[in-house]
CSV table of C-alpha atoms in Angstrom, one decimal:
chain,number,residue,atom,x,y,z
X,1,MET,CA,5.0,-98.9,95.3
X,2,ARG,CA,6.5,-102.2,95.4
X,3,PRO,CA,6.6,-104.2,92.1
X,4,ASN,CA,4.4,-107.4,92.2
X,5,GLY,CA,5.9,-110.8,91.6
X,6,ARG,CA,4.8,-110.7,87.9
X,7,HIS,CA,6.8,-107.7,87.1
X,8,THR,CA,9.8,-109.0,89.0
X,9,ALA,CA,9.7,-112.2,86.9
X,10,GLY,CA,9.4,-110.3,83.7
X,11,ALA,CA,12.5,-108.2,84.5
X,12,SER,CA,14.4,-111.3,85.3
X,13,GLN,CA,13.5,-112.9,82.0
X,14,LEU,CA,14.5,-109.8,80.1
X,15,SER,CA,17.8,-109.6,81.8
X,16,ALA,CA,18.3,-113.3,81.1
X,17,LEU,CA,17.6,-112.7,77.5
X,18,ARG,CA,20.0,-109.8,77.1
X,19,ILE,CA,22.7,-111.9,78.7
X,20,TRP,CA,22.0,-114.7,76.3
X,21,ALA,CA,22.0,-112.3,73.3
X,22,MET,CA,25.3,-110.7,74.4
X,23,GLY,CA,26.8,-114.3,74.7
X,24,LEU,CA,25.8,-115.2,71.0
X,25,LEU,CA,27.4,-112.1,70.0
X,26,LEU,CA,30.6,-112.8,71.7
X,27,LEU,CA,30.6,-116.4,70.3
X,28,SER,CA,30.1,-115.0,66.8
X,29,ALA,CA,32.9,-112.6,67.1
X,30,VAL,CA,35.2,-115.3,68.1
X,31,ALA,CA,34.0,-117.5,65.1
X,32,ILE,CA,34.8,-114.9,62.6
X,33,SER,CA,37.8,-113.5,64.0
X,34,PRO,CA,40.9,-113.9,61.8
X,35,THR,CA,43.1,-114.7,64.7
X,36,GLY,CA,40.9,-117.7,65.5
X,37,ALA,CA,41.0,-119.1,61.7
X,38,LYS,CA,44.5,-120.4,61.2
X,39,ALA,CA,43.7,-122.8,58.4
X,40,ALA,CA,45.0,-120.7,55.5
X,41,PRO,CA,48.6,-120.3,54.8
X,42,SER,CA,50.4,-116.9,54.6
X,43,GLN,CA,50.5,-115.2,51.3
X,44,ALA,CA,54.3,-115.6,51.1
X,45,ALA,CA,54.1,-119.4,51.9
X,46,ALA,CA,51.3,-119.7,49.2
X,47,ALA,CA,53.0,-117.9,46.6
X,48,THR,CA,56.1,-120.3,46.8
X,49,THR,CA,53.8,-123.3,46.6
X,50,HIS,CA,52.6,-125.1,43.5
X,51,VAL,CA,49.8,-127.8,43.7
X,52,TYR,CA,49.7,-130.2,40.7
X,53,LEU,CA,46.2,-131.9,40.2
X,54,LEU,CA,46.2,-135.0,37.8
X,55,ARG,CA,42.9,-136.1,36.3
X,56,GLY,CA,42.0,-139.7,35.4
X,57,VAL,CA,41.4,-141.2,32.0
X,58,LEU,CA,39.5,-139.3,29.3
X,59,ASN,CA,39.9,-136.1,31.3
X,60,ILE,CA,36.3,-135.8,32.0
X,61,PHE,CA,35.6,-138.0,35.1
X,62,SER,CA,37.8,-135.9,37.6
X,63,LEU,CA,36.3,-132.5,37.3
X,64,GLY,CA,36.0,-132.2,41.1
X,65,LEU,CA,39.8,-131.5,41.0
X,66,ASP,CA,39.0,-128.2,38.9
X,67,THR,CA,36.9,-127.3,42.0
X,68,ILE,CA,39.6,-128.0,44.4
X,69,GLY,CA,41.9,-126.0,42.1
X,70,ALA,CA,39.6,-123.1,42.1
X,71,ARG,CA,39.4,-122.9,45.8
X,72,LEU,CA,43.2,-123.1,46.2
X,73,GLN,CA,43.7,-120.3,43.8
X,74,ALA,CA,41.2,-118.2,45.7
X,75,GLN,CA,43.6,-118.5,48.5
X,76,GLY,CA,46.4,-117.3,46.3
X,77,ILE,CA,48.0,-120.9,45.9
X,78,PRO,CA,49.0,-121.5,42.3
X,79,VAL,CA,47.9,-124.8,40.8
X,80,THR,CA,48.1,-126.9,37.7
X,81,VAL,CA,45.3,-129.3,36.6
X,82,ALA,CA,46.1,-131.7,33.8
X,83,ASN,CA,45.5,-135.3,32.8
X,84,PHE,CA,47.6,-137.9,34.3
X,85,VAL,CA,49.6,-138.7,31.1
X,86,SER,CA,51.3,-135.4,31.7
X,87,TRP,CA,53.0,-136.4,35.0
X,88,SER,CA,56.5,-136.6,33.6
X,89,SER,CA,56.6,-133.4,32.0
X,90,LEU,CA,55.0,-131.8,34.9
X,91,ALA,CA,57.8,-133.0,37.0
X,92,ASP,CA,60.4,-131.6,34.7
X,93,GLU,CA,58.6,-128.2,35.0
X,94,ALA,CA,58.4,-128.4,38.8
X,95,ALA,CA,62.0,-129.3,39.1
X,96,ILE,CA,63.3,-126.4,37.0
X,97,ALA,CA,61.1,-124.0,39.1
X,98,TYR,CA,62.3,-125.5,42.3
X,99,LYS,CA,66.0,-125.3,41.4
X,100,ALA,CA,65.5,-121.6,40.2
X,101,GLY,CA,64.2,-120.8,43.7
X,102,ARG,CA,60.7,-120.0,42.3
X,103,LEU,CA,59.1,-122.9,44.2
X,104,LYS,CA,59.6,-124.1,48.0
X,105,THR,CA,56.7,-126.5,48.3
X,106,ILE,CA,55.5,-129.1,45.8
X,107,ILE,CA,52.2,-130.8,46.4
X,108,LEU,CA,50.6,-133.5,44.2
X,109,VAL,CA,46.8,-134.6,44.2
X,110,GLY,CA,45.5,-137.2,41.8
X,111,HIS,CA,42.2,-138.9,41.1
X,112,SER,CA,41.8,-142.5,39.6
X,113,SER,CA,44.6,-143.1,37.1
X,114,GLY,CA,45.8,-139.7,38.3
X,115,ALA,CA,46.3,-141.1,41.8
X,116,THR,CA,48.0,-144.3,40.2
X,117,ALA,CA,50.6,-142.0,38.7
X,118,LEU,CA,51.7,-140.2,41.9
X,119,PRO,CA,54.3,-142.6,42.9
X,120,ASP,CA,56.1,-142.4,39.5
X,121,MET,CA,56.0,-138.6,39.6
X,122,ILE,CA,57.3,-138.5,43.1
X,123,ALA,CA,60.0,-141.0,42.0
X,124,LYS,CA,61.1,-138.7,39.1
X,125,LEU,CA,61.2,-135.6,41.3
X,126,ASN,CA,63.3,-137.4,44.0
X,127,GLN,CA,65.7,-138.5,41.1
X,128,LEU,CA,66.0,-134.8,40.2
X,129,GLY,CA,66.8,-133.9,43.6
X,130,VAL,CA,63.4,-132.2,44.2
X,131,PRO,CA,61.3,-133.0,47.4
X,132,VAL,CA,57.6,-133.5,47.5
X,133,LYS,CA,55.9,-132.1,50.6
X,134,LEU,CA,52.6,-133.8,50.2
X,135,ALA,CA,50.7,-136.3,47.7
X,136,ILE,CA,47.2,-137.1,48.1
X,137,GLY,CA,45.7,-140.0,45.9
X,138,LEU,CA,41.8,-140.3,45.5
X,139,ASP,CA,40.9,-143.9,44.7
X,140,SER,CA,43.9,-145.1,42.8
X,141,VAL,CA,42.5,-148.0,40.5
X,142,PHE,CA,45.6,-150.2,40.2
X,143,LYS,CA,48.0,-151.8,42.8
X,144,THR,CA,50.5,-149.2,43.5
X,145,LYS,CA,53.8,-149.5,45.6
X,146,LEU,CA,55.4,-146.6,46.9
X,147,SER,CA,59.2,-147.1,46.6
X,148,THR,CA,60.3,-143.3,47.1
X,149,GLY,CA,58.5,-141.0,49.3
X,150,ALA,CA,56.8,-137.7,49.7
X,151,GLU,CA,57.2,-136.2,53.2
X,152,ARG,CA,53.6,-137.5,53.6
X,153,TYR,CA,51.4,-139.6,51.2
X,154,ILE,CA,47.6,-139.9,51.9
X,155,ASN,CA,45.8,-142.5,49.9
X,156,ILE,CA,42.0,-142.0,50.1
X,157,TYR,CA,40.3,-145.0,48.7
X,158,ILE,CA,36.9,-146.9,48.7
X,159,GLY,CA,37.9,-150.4,50.0
X,160,ASP,CA,34.8,-152.2,48.6
X,161,GLY,CA,35.2,-150.5,45.2
X,162,PRO,CA,37.7,-150.2,42.5
X,163,GLY,CA,40.3,-148.4,44.5
X,164,GLU,CA,43.4,-149.8,46.0
X,165,PRO,CA,45.5,-149.4,49.1
X,166,VAL,CA,49.1,-148.1,48.3
X,167,ARG,CA,51.7,-150.5,49.6
X,168,ALA,CA,55.0,-149.4,51.2
X,169,ALA,CA,58.2,-150.8,49.7
X,170,ALA,CA,61.0,-151.6,51.9
X,171,GLY,CA,63.1,-148.8,53.2
X,172,LEU,CA,60.5,-146.3,52.3
X,173,ARG,CA,61.1,-142.9,53.8
X,174,GLY,CA,58.1,-140.5,54.5
X,175,LYS,CA,54.8,-141.2,56.2
X,176,LEU,CA,52.1,-143.2,54.2
X,177,ASP,CA,48.4,-143.1,55.3
X,178,ASN,CA,45.9,-145.4,53.7
X,179,VAL,CA,42.3,-144.0,54.5
X,180,ASP,CA,39.4,-146.3,53.7
X,181,VAL,CA,36.1,-144.4,53.1
X,182,ARG,CA,33.9,-147.3,52.5
X,183,GLY,CA,30.5,-146.8,53.8
X,184,THR,CA,30.5,-143.0,53.5
X,185,GLY,CA,28.3,-142.9,50.4
X,186,VAL,CA,31.2,-141.8,48.0
X,187,GLY,CA,31.9,-143.7,44.7
X,188,HIS,CA,34.7,-143.8,42.3
X,189,ILE,CA,33.3,-141.1,40.1
X,190,SER,CA,32.1,-138.9,42.8
X,191,ILE,CA,35.0,-139.1,45.4
X,192,ASP,CA,36.7,-136.0,44.0
X,193,LYS,CA,33.6,-134.1,43.9
X,194,ASN,CA,32.3,-135.0,47.4
X,195,GLU,CA,32.3,-131.9,49.7
X,196,ALA,CA,33.8,-133.5,52.7
X,197,ILE,CA,36.6,-135.1,50.7
X,198,GLN,CA,37.4,-131.7,49.0
X,199,ARG,CA,37.3,-130.1,52.3
X,200,ARG,CA,39.9,-132.7,53.8
X,201,VAL,CA,42.3,-132.3,50.7
X,202,ILE,CA,42.4,-128.6,51.1
X,203,ALA,CA,42.8,-128.6,54.9
X,204,GLU,CA,45.8,-131.2,54.4
X,205,ILE,CA,47.3,-128.9,51.7
X,206,ASN,CA,46.9,-125.9,53.8
X,207,ALA,CA,48.6,-127.6,56.8
X,208,ALA,CA,51.5,-129.0,54.7
X,209,ILE,CA,52.1,-125.3,53.3
X,210,MET,CA,52.2,-124.0,56.9
X,211,ARG,CA,54.8,-126.7,57.6
X,212,SER,CA,56.8,-125.8,54.7
X,213,ARG,CA,59.4,-123.8,56.5
X,214,ALA,CA,61.0,-127.2,57.5
X,215,PRO,CA,61.3,-128.3,53.8
X,216,ALA,CA,61.1,-131.9,52.8
X,217,VAL,CA,64.4,-133.8,52.1
X,218,PRO,CA,64.8,-135.4,48.7
X,219,VAL,CA,64.8,-139.0,48.8
X,220,ALA,CA,67.4,-140.3,46.3
X,221,GLU,CA,67.2,-144.0,45.0
X,222,SER,CA,70.0,-146.1,45.3
X,223,GLY,CA,71.7,-147.7,42.3
X,224,VAL,CA,70.6,-146.8,38.7
X,225,PRO,CA,67.5,-144.7,38.6
X,226,ARG,CA,64.5,-146.7,37.4
X,227,SER,CA,62.7,-145.7,34.3
X,228,ALA,CA,60.2,-142.8,34.7
X,229,ARG,CA,57.5,-145.1,33.2
X,230,SER,CA,54.0,-144.6,34.7
X,231,ALA,CA,52.3,-147.8,35.9
X,232,ALA,CA,49.0,-146.4,34.8
X,233,ALA,CA,50.3,-146.0,31.3
X,234,THR,CA,51.2,-149.7,31.0
X,235,ALA,CA,47.8,-151.0,32.5
X,236,PRO,CA,44.4,-151.1,30.8
X,237,ALA,CA,42.8,-147.7,30.9
X,238,ARG,CA,40.2,-147.5,33.8
X,239,ASN,CA,38.9,-144.5,35.4
């Protein structure tokens, strides 16, 4: 008996559904395949990295940095979360660990006054002969000039808010990116807690660690080293 047109159409639709379902399964396999996800650094590279996260004034408005720190720790990346006033002692600790060979990659992240203190921490590390692979500032609240460099410095700020772009001093080595996120719905207090911002920060950190096989070159300041005095510490408190 020959199948009628209705049965033929039903069989064709069933075949199409099967092909569509198989396609979805293949796409899902690619999406979750470890070989397709290259965002996370290797365990060895993560173990010789340290990320220092500097909170702003009062130590209570930058708690998004704690979330970023927890996510990095889940990847096996050591972190320290501290108030910005600790930047100088943290630089000393990082220098000791770097010179002892325990650290190869140093990354700094700061929010508000913590972001304002980053250039001073970078300068002190450079004076100690220690390179900084990456620094990320979130809405630095005072006019900041970068006179010595990390390999890359990313300043994410809100152009129509309290945040300020970072200026490059003459002769600056290293890449400086000012990223204005006005109009995205983030505010000064929420920028460190924003999911999209956090994802970008973590992605930039992961990318820097994966580039760490080519270590940054320390940038020595000419002449007499300037005092390691934080610009944030000399300006009115503002978070």
